[in-house]
mmCIF file of C-alpha atoms in Angstrom:
data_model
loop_
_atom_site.group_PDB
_atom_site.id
_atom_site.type_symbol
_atom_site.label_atom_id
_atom_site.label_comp_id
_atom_site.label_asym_id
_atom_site.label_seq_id
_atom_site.Cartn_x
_atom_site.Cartn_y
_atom_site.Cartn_z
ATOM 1 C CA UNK W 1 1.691 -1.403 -3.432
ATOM 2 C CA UNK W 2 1.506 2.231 -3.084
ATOM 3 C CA UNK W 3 -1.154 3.894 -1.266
ATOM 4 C CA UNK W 4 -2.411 7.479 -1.797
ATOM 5 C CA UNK W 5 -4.395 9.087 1.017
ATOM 6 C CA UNK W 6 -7.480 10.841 -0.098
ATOM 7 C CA UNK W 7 -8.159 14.320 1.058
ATOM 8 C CA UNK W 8 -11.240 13.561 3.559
ATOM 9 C CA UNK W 9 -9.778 10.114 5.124
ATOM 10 C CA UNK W 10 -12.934 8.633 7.187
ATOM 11 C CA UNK W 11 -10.634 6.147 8.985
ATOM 12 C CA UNK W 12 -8.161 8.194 10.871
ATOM 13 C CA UNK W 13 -9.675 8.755 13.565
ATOM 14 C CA UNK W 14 -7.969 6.353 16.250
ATOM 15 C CA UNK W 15 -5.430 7.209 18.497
ATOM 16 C CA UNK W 16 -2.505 5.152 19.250
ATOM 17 C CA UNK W 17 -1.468 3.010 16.271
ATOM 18 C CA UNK W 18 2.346 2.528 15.532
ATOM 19 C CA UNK W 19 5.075 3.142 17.204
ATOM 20 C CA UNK W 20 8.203 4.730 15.029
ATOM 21 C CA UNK W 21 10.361 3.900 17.722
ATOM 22 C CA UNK W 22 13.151 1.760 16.368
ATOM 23 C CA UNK W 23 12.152 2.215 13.346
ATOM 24 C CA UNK W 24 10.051 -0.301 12.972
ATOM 25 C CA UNK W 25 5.817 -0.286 12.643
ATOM 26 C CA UNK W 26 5.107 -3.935 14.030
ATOM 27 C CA UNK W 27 8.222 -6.093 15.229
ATOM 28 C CA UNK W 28 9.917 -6.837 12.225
ATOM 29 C CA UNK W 29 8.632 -4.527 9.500
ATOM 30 C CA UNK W 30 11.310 -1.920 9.174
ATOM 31 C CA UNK W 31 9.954 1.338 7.909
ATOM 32 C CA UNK W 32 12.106 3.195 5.664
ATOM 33 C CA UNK W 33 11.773 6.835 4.961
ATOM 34 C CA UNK W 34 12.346 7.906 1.360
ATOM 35 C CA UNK W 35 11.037 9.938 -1.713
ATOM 36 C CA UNK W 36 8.554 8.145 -3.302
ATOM 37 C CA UNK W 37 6.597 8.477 -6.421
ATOM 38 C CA UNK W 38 4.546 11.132 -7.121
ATOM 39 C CA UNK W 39 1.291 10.758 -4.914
ATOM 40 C CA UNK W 40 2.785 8.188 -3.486
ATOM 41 C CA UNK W 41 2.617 8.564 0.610
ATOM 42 C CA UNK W 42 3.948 4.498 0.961
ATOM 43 C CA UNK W 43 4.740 1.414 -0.164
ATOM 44 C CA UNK W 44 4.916 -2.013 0.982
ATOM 45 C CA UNK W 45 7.926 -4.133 -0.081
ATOM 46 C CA UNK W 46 7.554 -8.076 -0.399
ATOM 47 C CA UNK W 47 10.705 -8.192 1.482
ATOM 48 C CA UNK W 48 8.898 -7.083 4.507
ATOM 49 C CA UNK W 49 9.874 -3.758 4.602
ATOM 50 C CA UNK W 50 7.433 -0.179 4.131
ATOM 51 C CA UNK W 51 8.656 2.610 2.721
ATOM 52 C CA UNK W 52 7.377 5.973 3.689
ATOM 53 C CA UNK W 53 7.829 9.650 2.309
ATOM 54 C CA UNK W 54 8.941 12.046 4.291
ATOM 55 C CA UNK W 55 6.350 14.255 3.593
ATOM 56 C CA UNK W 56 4.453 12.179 6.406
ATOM 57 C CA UNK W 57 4.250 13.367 9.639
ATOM 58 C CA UNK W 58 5.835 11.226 11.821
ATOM 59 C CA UNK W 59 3.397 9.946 14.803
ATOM 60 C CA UNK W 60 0.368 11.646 13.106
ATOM 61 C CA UNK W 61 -2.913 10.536 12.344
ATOM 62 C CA UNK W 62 -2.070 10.233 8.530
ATOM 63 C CA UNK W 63 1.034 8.410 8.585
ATOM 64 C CA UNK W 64 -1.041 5.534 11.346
ATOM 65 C CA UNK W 65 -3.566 5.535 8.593
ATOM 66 C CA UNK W 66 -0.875 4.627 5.652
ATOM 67 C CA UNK W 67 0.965 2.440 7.598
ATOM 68 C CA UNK W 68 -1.959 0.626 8.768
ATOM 69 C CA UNK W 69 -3.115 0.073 5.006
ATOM 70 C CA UNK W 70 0.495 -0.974 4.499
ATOM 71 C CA UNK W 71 1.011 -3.684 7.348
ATOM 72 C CA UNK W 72 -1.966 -5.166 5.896
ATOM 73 C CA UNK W 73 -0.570 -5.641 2.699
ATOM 74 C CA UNK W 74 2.384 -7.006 4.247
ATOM 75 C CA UNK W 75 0.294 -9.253 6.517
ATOM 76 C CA UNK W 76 -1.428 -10.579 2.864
ATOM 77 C CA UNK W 77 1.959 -11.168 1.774
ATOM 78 C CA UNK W 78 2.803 -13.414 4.631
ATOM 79 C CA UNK W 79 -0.049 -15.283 4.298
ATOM 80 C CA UNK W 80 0.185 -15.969 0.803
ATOM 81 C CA UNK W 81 -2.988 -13.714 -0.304
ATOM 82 C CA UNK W 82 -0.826 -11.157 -1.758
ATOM 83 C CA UNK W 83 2.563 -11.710 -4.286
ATOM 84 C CA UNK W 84 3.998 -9.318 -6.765
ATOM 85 C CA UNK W 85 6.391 -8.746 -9.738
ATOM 86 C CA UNK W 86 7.307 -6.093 -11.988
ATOM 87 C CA UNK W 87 4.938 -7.520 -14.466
ATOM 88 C CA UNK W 88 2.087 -9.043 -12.287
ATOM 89 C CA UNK W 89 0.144 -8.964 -9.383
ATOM 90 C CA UNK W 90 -1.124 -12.027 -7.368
ATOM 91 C CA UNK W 91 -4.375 -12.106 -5.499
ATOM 92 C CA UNK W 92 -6.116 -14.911 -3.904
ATOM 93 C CA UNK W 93 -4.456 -17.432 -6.587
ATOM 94 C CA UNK W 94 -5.168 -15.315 -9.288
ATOM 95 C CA UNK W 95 -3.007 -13.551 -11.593
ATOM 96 C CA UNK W 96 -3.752 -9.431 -12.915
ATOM 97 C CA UNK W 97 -1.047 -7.775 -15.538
ATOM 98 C CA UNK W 98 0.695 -4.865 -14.421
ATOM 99 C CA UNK W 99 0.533 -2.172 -17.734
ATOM 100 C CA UNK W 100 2.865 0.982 -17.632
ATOM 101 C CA UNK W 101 2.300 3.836 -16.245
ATOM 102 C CA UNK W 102 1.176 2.709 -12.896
ATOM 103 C CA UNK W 103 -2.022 0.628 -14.406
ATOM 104 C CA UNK W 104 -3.206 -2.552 -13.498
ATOM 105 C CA UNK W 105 -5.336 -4.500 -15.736
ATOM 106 C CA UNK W 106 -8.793 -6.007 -13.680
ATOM 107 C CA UNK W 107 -11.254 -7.568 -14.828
ATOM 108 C CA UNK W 108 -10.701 -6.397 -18.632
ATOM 109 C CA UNK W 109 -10.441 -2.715 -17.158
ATOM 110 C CA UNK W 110 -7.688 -0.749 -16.717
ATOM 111 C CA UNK W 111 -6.837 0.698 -12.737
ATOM 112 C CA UNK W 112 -4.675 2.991 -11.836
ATOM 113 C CA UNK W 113 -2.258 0.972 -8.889
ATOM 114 C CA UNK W 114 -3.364 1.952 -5.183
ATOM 115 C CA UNK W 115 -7.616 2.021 -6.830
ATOM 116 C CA UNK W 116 -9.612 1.087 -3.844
ATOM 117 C CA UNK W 117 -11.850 -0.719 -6.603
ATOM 118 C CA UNK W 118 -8.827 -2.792 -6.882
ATOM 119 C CA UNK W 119 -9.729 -6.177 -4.619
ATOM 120 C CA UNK W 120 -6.529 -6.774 -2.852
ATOM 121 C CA UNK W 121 -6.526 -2.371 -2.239
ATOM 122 C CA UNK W 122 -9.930 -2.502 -0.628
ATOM 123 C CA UNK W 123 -8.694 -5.335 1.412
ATOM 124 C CA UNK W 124 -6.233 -2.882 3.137
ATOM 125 C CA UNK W 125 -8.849 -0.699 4.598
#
């Protein structure tokens, strides 16, 4: 799942958070630092890993934000909350079609991936 920060984020505002240290933002979750998508400031990988764009800051406010939204996707993958393909995504036992172009079809609408509308997106706040 990617995740876009908006401009005015409301929930960085914590200090502390993760640790880039090893490379790693929770004991095994490698984070690995990349060019991304368009927009795209990180994604989380069902093979446990979270990439991030370079254009983050490490240690800064916005890049504890993204990878906090991140690890929670992660943690829903664990759990079994959270599954994806190329073609679909998985949320709570239910199945939503990926379209191209970065859509994801909800509810008979179409959402761009990374929506906070989106259920499994909101989650991750």
């Amino acid at each position: 799942m990617g995740f876009k920060l908006p401009m005015q984020n409301k929930f960085v505002k914590r200090q502390g958070g993760f640790s880039m240290s090893g490379e790693e933002a929770a004991p095994g979750t490698p984070i690995i630092r990349k060019e991304l998508s368009k927009g795209i400031l990180a994604e989380a990988n069902d093979d446990g890993t979270i990439f991030v764009s370079p254009k983050l800051e490490p240690g800064s406010p916005e890049e504890t934000a993204v990878l906090a939204h991140e690890m929670q996707h992660i943690t829903d993958m664990k759990t079994g909350k959270l599954a994806y393909t190329d073609d679909m995504i998985m949320w709570n036992g239910n199945n939503y079609r990926r379209l191209p172009k970065g859509k994801v079809e909800f509810e008979g609408e179409k959402y761009n991936e990374g929506d906070k509308s989106l259920p499994w997106e909101s989650a991750a706040m």
